[in-house]
PDB file of C-alpha atoms in Angstrom:
ATOM      1  CA  MET T 885       0.000   0.000   0.000  1.00  0.00           C
ATOM      2  CA  PRO T 886       2.018   3.026  -1.219  1.00  0.00           C
ATOM      3  CA  LYS T 887       1.904   6.032   1.081  1.00  0.00           C
ATOM      4  CA  ILE T 888       1.988   9.253  -0.942  1.00  0.00           C
ATOM      5  CA  VAL T 889       2.774  12.922  -0.344  1.00  0.00           C
ATOM      6  CA  VAL T 890       1.498  15.321  -3.023  1.00  0.00           C
ATOM      7  CA  VAL T 891       3.626  18.427  -3.706  1.00  0.00           C
ATOM      8  CA  ASP T 892       2.058  21.087  -5.947  1.00  0.00           C
ATOM      9  CA  ASP T 893       1.546  24.830  -5.532  1.00  0.00           C
ATOM     10  CA  HIS T 894      -2.010  24.782  -6.891  1.00  0.00           C
ATOM     11  CA  ALA T 895      -4.625  23.898  -4.278  1.00  0.00           C
ATOM     12  CA  VAL T 896      -7.135  22.704  -6.873  1.00  0.00           C
ATOM     13  CA  VAL T 897      -4.563  20.341  -8.392  1.00  0.00           C
ATOM     14  CA  ARG T 898      -3.599  18.961  -4.983  1.00  0.00           C
ATOM     15  CA  SER T 899      -7.224  18.429  -4.053  1.00  0.00           C
ATOM     16  CA  GLY T 900      -7.959  16.675  -7.340  1.00  0.00           C
ATOM     17  CA  LEU T 901      -4.933  14.410  -7.032  1.00  0.00           C
ATOM     18  CA  MET T 902      -5.713  13.491  -3.447  1.00  0.00           C
ATOM     19  CA  SER T 903      -9.279  12.645  -4.411  1.00  0.00           C
ATOM     20  CA  LEU T 904      -8.142  10.625  -7.414  1.00  0.00           C
ATOM     21  CA  LEU T 905      -5.439   8.669  -5.635  1.00  0.00           C
ATOM     22  CA  SER T 906      -6.946   7.904  -2.245  1.00  0.00           C
ATOM     23  CA  GLY T 907      -7.997   4.294  -2.062  1.00  0.00           C
ATOM     24  CA  LYS T 908      -7.109   3.448  -5.653  1.00  0.00           C
ATOM     25  CA  HIS T 909      -4.903   0.343  -5.934  1.00  0.00           C
ATOM     26  CA  GLY T 910      -4.243   0.582  -2.211  1.00  0.00           C
ATOM     27  CA  ASN T 911      -2.827   4.108  -2.426  1.00  0.00           C
ATOM     28  CA  GLU T 912      -2.918   6.227   0.710  1.00  0.00           C
ATOM     29  CA  VAL T 913      -2.318   9.980   0.484  1.00  0.00           C
ATOM     30  CA  ILE T 914      -0.784  10.920   3.836  1.00  0.00           C
ATOM     31  CA  GLY T 915       0.236  14.522   3.217  1.00  0.00           C
ATOM     32  CA  GLU T 916       0.463  17.519   0.902  1.00  0.00           C
ATOM     33  CA  ALA T 917       2.759  20.500   0.385  1.00  0.00           C
ATOM     34  CA  THR T 918       2.793  23.692  -1.684  1.00  0.00           C
ATOM     35  CA  ASN T 919       6.495  23.875  -2.588  1.00  0.00           C
ATOM     36  CA  GLY T 920       9.755  21.950  -2.460  1.00  0.00           C
ATOM     37  CA  GLU T 921      10.788  22.969   1.035  1.00  0.00           C
ATOM     38  CA  GLU T 922       7.412  22.010   2.485  1.00  0.00           C
ATOM     39  CA  GLY T 923       7.528  18.756   0.523  1.00  0.00           C
ATOM     40  CA  ILE T 924      10.862  17.798   2.056  1.00  0.00           C
ATOM     41  CA  GLN T 925       9.638  18.614   5.547  1.00  0.00           C
ATOM     42  CA  ALA T 926       6.457  16.595   4.983  1.00  0.00           C
ATOM     43  CA  ALA T 927       8.475  13.628   3.738  1.00  0.00           C
ATOM     44  CA  LEU T 928      10.850  13.767   6.694  1.00  0.00           C
ATOM     45  CA  MET T 929       7.936  13.825   9.099  1.00  0.00           C
ATOM     46  CA  LEU T 930       5.531  11.408   7.386  1.00  0.00           C
ATOM     47  CA  LYS T 931       7.990   9.003   5.700  1.00  0.00           C
ATOM     48  CA  PRO T 932       6.022   8.256   2.505  1.00  0.00           C
ATOM     49  CA  ASP T 933       6.870   5.631  -0.080  1.00  0.00           C
ATOM     50  CA  VAL T 934       6.303   8.034  -2.985  1.00  0.00           C
ATOM     51  CA  VAL T 935       6.433  11.800  -3.333  1.00  0.00           C
ATOM     52  CA  LEU T 936       4.412  13.123  -6.268  1.00  0.00           C
ATOM     53  CA  MET T 937       6.400  16.220  -7.251  1.00  0.00           C
ATOM     54  CA  ASP T 938       5.485  19.210  -9.418  1.00  0.00           C
ATOM     55  CA  LEU T 939       8.410  21.064 -11.044  1.00  0.00           C
ATOM     56  CA  ASN T 940       7.482  24.749 -11.223  1.00  0.00           C
ATOM     57  CA  MET T 941       6.713  26.039  -7.742  1.00  0.00           C
ATOM     58  CA  PRO T 942       7.563  29.219  -5.817  1.00  0.00           C
ATOM     59  CA  GLY T 943      10.521  29.009  -3.470  1.00  0.00           C
ATOM     60  CA  MET T 944      12.325  25.697  -3.898  1.00  0.00           C
ATOM     61  CA  ASP T 945      11.302  24.147  -7.206  1.00  0.00           C
ATOM     62  CA  GLY T 946      10.709  20.474  -7.848  1.00  0.00           C
ATOM     63  CA  LEU T 947      14.143  19.722  -9.311  1.00  0.00           C
ATOM     64  CA  LYS T 948      16.034  21.111  -6.325  1.00  0.00           C
ATOM     65  CA  ALA T 949      13.576  19.493  -3.929  1.00  0.00           C
ATOM     66  CA  THR T 950      13.979  16.112  -5.635  1.00  0.00           C
ATOM     67  CA  ALA T 951      17.764  16.231  -5.399  1.00  0.00           C
ATOM     68  CA  GLU T 952      17.680  17.287  -1.741  1.00  0.00           C
ATOM     69  CA  LEU T 953      15.017  14.739  -0.825  1.00  0.00           C
ATOM     70  CA  LYS T 954      16.995  11.912  -2.419  1.00  0.00           C
ATOM     71  CA  ARG T 955      20.063  13.040  -0.511  1.00  0.00           C
ATOM     72  CA  LEU T 956      18.191  13.006   2.797  1.00  0.00           C
ATOM     73  CA  MET T 957      15.898  10.032   2.133  1.00  0.00           C
ATOM     74  CA  PRO T 958      17.235   7.891  -0.703  1.00  0.00           C
ATOM     75  CA  GLU T 959      14.644   5.229   0.051  1.00  0.00           C
ATOM     76  CA  VAL T 960      11.773   7.552  -0.951  1.00  0.00           C
ATOM     77  CA  GLU T 961      10.742   7.379  -4.612  1.00  0.00           C
ATOM     78  CA  VAL T 962      10.021  10.663  -6.395  1.00  0.00           C
ATOM     79  CA  LEU T 963       7.545  10.717  -9.270  1.00  0.00           C
ATOM     80  CA  VAL T 964       7.545  13.982 -11.203  1.00  0.00           C
ATOM     81  CA  LEU T 965       4.115  15.121 -12.394  1.00  0.00           C
ATOM     82  CA  THR T 966       4.448  18.105 -14.695  1.00  0.00           C
ATOM     83  CA  MET T 967       3.066  19.965 -17.691  1.00  0.00           C
ATOM     84  CA  HIS T 968       6.523  20.056 -19.344  1.00  0.00           C
ATOM     85  CA  ASP T 969       6.858  17.650 -22.268  1.00  0.00           C
ATOM     86  CA  ASP T 970      10.462  18.720 -22.670  1.00  0.00           C
ATOM     87  CA  ASP T 971      13.699  16.722 -22.881  1.00  0.00           C
ATOM     88  CA  GLU T 972      15.664  19.210 -20.792  1.00  0.00           C
ATOM     89  CA  TYR T 973      13.265  18.953 -17.851  1.00  0.00           C
ATOM     90  CA  LEU T 974      13.110  15.182 -18.264  1.00  0.00           C
ATOM     91  CA  PHE T 975      16.895  14.767 -18.158  1.00  0.00           C
ATOM     92  CA  GLN T 976      17.251  17.166 -15.242  1.00  0.00           C
ATOM     93  CA  ALA T 977      14.586  15.297 -13.270  1.00  0.00           C
ATOM     94  CA  ILE T 978      16.330  11.969 -13.853  1.00  0.00           C
ATOM     95  CA  HIS T 979      19.660  13.508 -12.900  1.00  0.00           C
ATOM     96  CA  ALA T 980      18.105  14.865  -9.691  1.00  0.00           C
ATOM     97  CA  GLY T 981      17.056  11.343  -8.735  1.00  0.00           C
ATOM     98  CA  ALA T 982      13.433  11.054  -9.851  1.00  0.00           C
ATOM     99  CA  SER T 983      12.243   7.508 -10.493  1.00  0.00           C
ATOM    100  CA  GLY T 984       9.480   8.569 -12.861  1.00  0.00           C
ATOM    101  CA  TYR T 985       8.186  11.372 -15.050  1.00  0.00           C
ATOM    102  CA  VAL T 986       4.514  11.759 -16.005  1.00  0.00           C
ATOM    103  CA  LEU T 987       2.667  14.573 -17.777  1.00  0.00           C
ATOM    104  CA  LYS T 988      -0.311  16.251 -16.162  1.00  0.00           C
ATOM    105  CA  SER T 989      -2.176  15.712 -19.424  1.00  0.00           C
ATOM    106  CA  ALA T 990      -1.816  11.920 -19.071  1.00  0.00           C
ATOM    107  CA  PRO T 991      -4.874   9.719 -18.425  1.00  0.00           C
ATOM    108  CA  HIS T 992      -5.597   8.932 -14.777  1.00  0.00           C
ATOM    109  CA  GLU T 993      -4.797   5.277 -15.408  1.00  0.00           C
ATOM    110  CA  GLU T 994      -1.264   6.164 -16.487  1.00  0.00           C
ATOM    111  CA  LEU T 995      -0.617   8.141 -13.310  1.00  0.00           C
ATOM    112  CA  LEU T 996      -1.896   5.268 -11.182  1.00  0.00           C
ATOM    113  CA  LEU T 997       0.331   2.841 -13.100  1.00  0.00           C
ATOM    114  CA  ALA T 998       3.343   5.144 -12.650  1.00  0.00           C
ATOM    115  CA  ILE T 999       2.793   5.306  -8.887  1.00  0.00           C
ATOM    116  CA  GLN T1000       2.542   1.556  -8.636  1.00  0.00           C
ATOM    117  CA  SER T1001       5.701   1.143 -10.724  1.00  0.00           C
ATOM    118  CA  VAL T1002       7.925   3.515  -8.759  1.00  0.00           C
ATOM    119  CA  SER T1003       6.593   2.251  -5.429  1.00  0.00           C
ATOM    120  CA  ARG T1004       7.948  -1.181  -6.424  1.00  0.00           C
ATOM    121  CA  GLY T1005      11.355   0.296  -7.169  1.00  0.00           C
ATOM    122  CA  GLN T1006      10.873   0.425 -10.936  1.00  0.00           C
ATOM    123  CA  ALA T1007      11.371   3.424 -13.220  1.00  0.00           C
ATOM    124  CA  TYR T1008       8.504   4.952 -15.188  1.00  0.00           C
ATOM    125  CA  LEU T1009       8.588   7.379 -18.110  1.00  0.00           C
ATOM    126  CA  TYR T1010       5.633   8.393 -20.227  1.00  0.00           C
ATOM    127  CA  PRO T1011       5.625   6.477 -23.541  1.00  0.00           C
ATOM    128  CA  THR T1012       6.833   9.199 -25.939  1.00  0.00           C
ATOM    129  CA  ALA T1013       9.707  10.077 -23.576  1.00  0.00           C
ATOM    130  CA  THR T1014      10.846   6.461 -23.589  1.00  0.00           C
ATOM    131  CA  LYS T1015      10.814   6.429 -27.390  1.00  0.00           C
ATOM    132  CA  ARG T1016      12.841   9.652 -27.556  1.00  0.00           C
ATOM    133  CA  LEU T1017      15.454   8.321 -25.130  1.00  0.00           C
ATOM    134  CA  MET T1018      15.738   5.070 -27.088  1.00  0.00           C
ATOM    135  CA  HIS T1019      16.075   6.989 -30.365  1.00  0.00           C
ATOM    136  CA  GLU T1020      18.802   9.227 -28.932  1.00  0.00           C
ATOM    137  CA  TYR T1021      20.688   6.216 -27.561  1.00  0.00           C
ATOM    138  CA  MET T1022      20.571   4.395 -30.905  1.00  0.00           C
ATOM    139  CA  GLU T1023      21.714   7.493 -32.797  1.00  0.00           C
ATOM    140  CA  ARG T1024      24.686   7.855 -30.467  1.00  0.00           C
ATOM    141  CA  LEU T1025      25.599   4.212 -31.007  1.00  0.00           C
ATOM    142  CA  LYS T1026      25.452   4.668 -34.788  1.00  0.00           C
ATOM    143  CA  THR T1027      27.700   7.737 -34.767  1.00  0.00           C
ATOM    144  CA  GLY T1028      30.111   6.373 -32.164  1.00  0.00           C
ATOM    145  CA  GLU T1029      29.240   9.218 -29.812  1.00  0.00           C
ATOM    146  CA  PRO T1030      29.327   8.352 -26.086  1.00  0.00           C
ATOM    147  CA  THR T1031      25.907   7.222 -24.883  1.00  0.00           C
ATOM    148  CA  GLY T1032      25.897   9.442 -21.816  1.00  0.00           C
ATOM    149  CA  THR T1033      23.619  12.465 -21.938  1.00  0.00           C
ATOM    150  CA  TYR T1034      25.068  15.965 -21.834  1.00  0.00           C
ATOM    151  CA  GLU T1035      21.805  17.344 -20.438  1.00  0.00           C
ATOM    152  CA  THR T1036      22.301  15.383 -17.214  1.00  0.00           C
ATOM    153  CA  LEU T1037      25.411  17.391 -16.340  1.00  0.00           C
ATOM    154  CA  SER T1038      25.237  20.277 -13.909  1.00  0.00           C
ATOM    155  CA  GLU T1039      26.232  23.706 -15.218  1.00  0.00           C
ATOM    156  CA  ARG T1040      29.509  23.541 -13.300  1.00  0.00           C
ATOM    157  CA  GLU T1041      30.302  20.080 -14.690  1.00  0.00           C
ATOM    158  CA  LYS T1042      29.740  21.429 -18.204  1.00  0.00           C
ATOM    159  CA  GLU T1043      32.117  24.318 -17.541  1.00  0.00           C
ATOM    160  CA  VAL T1044      34.814  22.049 -16.142  1.00  0.00           C
ATOM    161  CA  ILE T1045      34.828  19.494 -18.957  1.00  0.00           C
ATOM    162  CA  ALA T1046      34.694  22.194 -21.644  1.00  0.00           C
ATOM    163  CA  LEU T1047      37.838  23.781 -20.173  1.00  0.00           C
ATOM    164  CA  LEU T1048      39.516  20.393 -19.776  1.00  0.00           C
ATOM    165  CA  ALA T1049      38.874  19.630 -23.438  1.00  0.00           C
ATOM    166  CA  LYS T1050      40.559  22.900 -24.384  1.00  0.00           C
ATOM    167  CA  GLY T1051      43.709  21.816 -22.589  1.00  0.00           C
ATOM    168  CA  PHE T1052      43.498  23.681 -19.290  1.00  0.00           C
ATOM    169  CA  SER T1053      44.935  21.961 -16.218  1.00  0.00           C
ATOM    170  CA  ASN T1054      42.914  21.289 -13.076  1.00  0.00           C
ATOM    171  CA  LYS T1055      44.765  24.129 -11.337  1.00  0.00           C
ATOM    172  CA  GLU T1056      44.059  26.591 -14.163  1.00  0.00           C
ATOM    173  CA  ILE T1057      40.389  25.640 -14.185  1.00  0.00           C
ATOM    174  CA  ALA T1058      40.198  26.079 -10.418  1.00  0.00           C
ATOM    175  CA  GLU T1059      41.627  29.575 -10.760  1.00  0.00           C
ATOM    176  CA  GLN T1060      39.246  30.522 -13.578  1.00  0.00           C
ATOM    177  CA  LEU T1061      36.132  29.244 -11.829  1.00  0.00           C
ATOM    178  CA  ILE T1062      37.298  30.295  -8.339  1.00  0.00           C
ATOM    179  CA  ILE T1063      36.906  26.819  -6.863  1.00  0.00           C
ATOM    180  CA  SER T1064      39.365  24.360  -5.333  1.00  0.00           C
ATOM    181  CA  VAL T1065      41.397  21.862  -7.361  1.00  0.00           C
ATOM    182  CA  LYS T1066      39.668  19.070  -5.438  1.00  0.00           C
ATOM    183  CA  THR T1067      36.279  20.400  -6.518  1.00  0.00           C
ATOM    184  CA  VAL T1068      37.463  20.503 -10.136  1.00  0.00           C
ATOM    185  CA  GLU T1069      38.547  16.875  -9.866  1.00  0.00           C
ATOM    186  CA  THR T1070      35.174  15.890  -8.407  1.00  0.00           C
ATOM    187  CA  HIS T1071      33.241  17.647 -11.200  1.00  0.00           C
ATOM    188  CA  LYS T1072      35.539  16.092 -13.811  1.00  0.00           C
ATOM    189  CA  SER T1073      35.064  12.589 -12.396  1.00  0.00           C
ATOM    190  CA  ASN T1074      31.285  12.944 -12.171  1.00  0.00           C
ATOM    191  CA  ALA T1075      30.972  14.389 -15.677  1.00  0.00           C
ATOM    192  CA  MET T1076      33.200  11.771 -17.307  1.00  0.00           C
ATOM    193  CA  GLU T1077      31.227   8.985 -15.628  1.00  0.00           C
ATOM    194  CA  LYS T1078      27.883  10.407 -16.751  1.00  0.00           C
ATOM    195  CA  LEU T1079      29.108  10.758 -20.340  1.00  0.00           C
ATOM    196  CA  GLY T1080      30.685   7.321 -20.448  1.00  0.00           C
ATOM    197  CA  LEU T1081      34.152   8.753 -21.113  1.00  0.00           C
ATOM    198  CA  LYS T1082      37.348   7.339 -19.626  1.00  0.00           C
ATOM    199  CA  THR T1083      40.265   9.273 -21.102  1.00  0.00           C
ATOM    200  CA  ARG T1084      41.144  12.839 -22.049  1.00  0.00           C
ATOM    201  CA  PRO T1085      41.401  11.978 -25.783  1.00  0.00           C
ATOM    202  CA  GLU T1086      37.831  10.655 -25.621  1.00  0.00           C
ATOM    203  CA  LEU T1087      36.792  13.918 -23.992  1.00  0.00           C
ATOM    204  CA  VAL T1088      38.517  15.960 -26.710  1.00  0.00           C
ATOM    205  CA  LYS T1089      36.730  13.948 -29.415  1.00  0.00           C
ATOM    206  CA  TYR T1090      33.422  14.475 -27.625  1.00  0.00           C
ATOM    207  CA  ALA T1091      34.126  18.207 -27.321  1.00  0.00           C
ATOM    208  CA  ALA T1092      34.916  18.430 -31.036  1.00  0.00           C
ATOM    209  CA  GLN T1093      31.580  16.785 -31.841  1.00  0.00           C
ATOM    210  CA  LYS T1094      29.875  19.311 -29.577  1.00  0.00           C
ATOM    211  CA  GLY T1095      31.643  22.221 -31.267  1.00  0.00           C
ATOM    212  CA  TRP T1096      33.418  23.402 -28.113  1.00  0.00           C
ATOM    213  CA  LEU T1097      36.921  23.602 -29.519  1.00  0.00           C
ATOM    214  CA  THR T1098      36.853  27.130 -30.862  1.00  0.00           C
ATOM    215  CA  PHE T1099      39.331  29.541 -29.331  1.00  0.00           C
ATOM    216  CA  GLU T1100      39.013  33.299 -29.265  1.00  0.00           C
TER     217      GLU T1100
END
């Protein structure tokens, strides 16, 4: 019986979701919140199985809240429910730790299925998103491009690997970005892992494909 916390800044949406979900397939809505910060506090207090998370909210948005919630309570599954049928939001949500991504325009049955899936530890993406991810993966395989997704990188990780590809040392990058060498190394390691790259030559090839290697 999945216990659910609903996080959305619109009262009408929260009310509708709570009415829809309560009692269906054993679901139990145990709490609600109007933004990311409240959602985290509700989860810490109520210990749900699933947090149904909107993305655009005042204060802490859904992406930041998802990342922080997964850091504090990795056992809690986050299912993003949003109006954004957009690859960038999708990739960012996955990177933040969401187990699923469903559109608000989806049929009720799809939302119920998504909740059941993530509550069992499975991932769930709406059908067209799955097709797009599969298509992107296959295209990368055909072209020999690494199968990692650039959109999953943080802005700082993007900055670090772009500078690395241009030949800057860790120390030079640290000075440019005003961060420590250790932090540069951490961002480099995380970015290379996400992109499926292992060596600097692979990174340079990737950067060339991305059009980064232009010097002023």
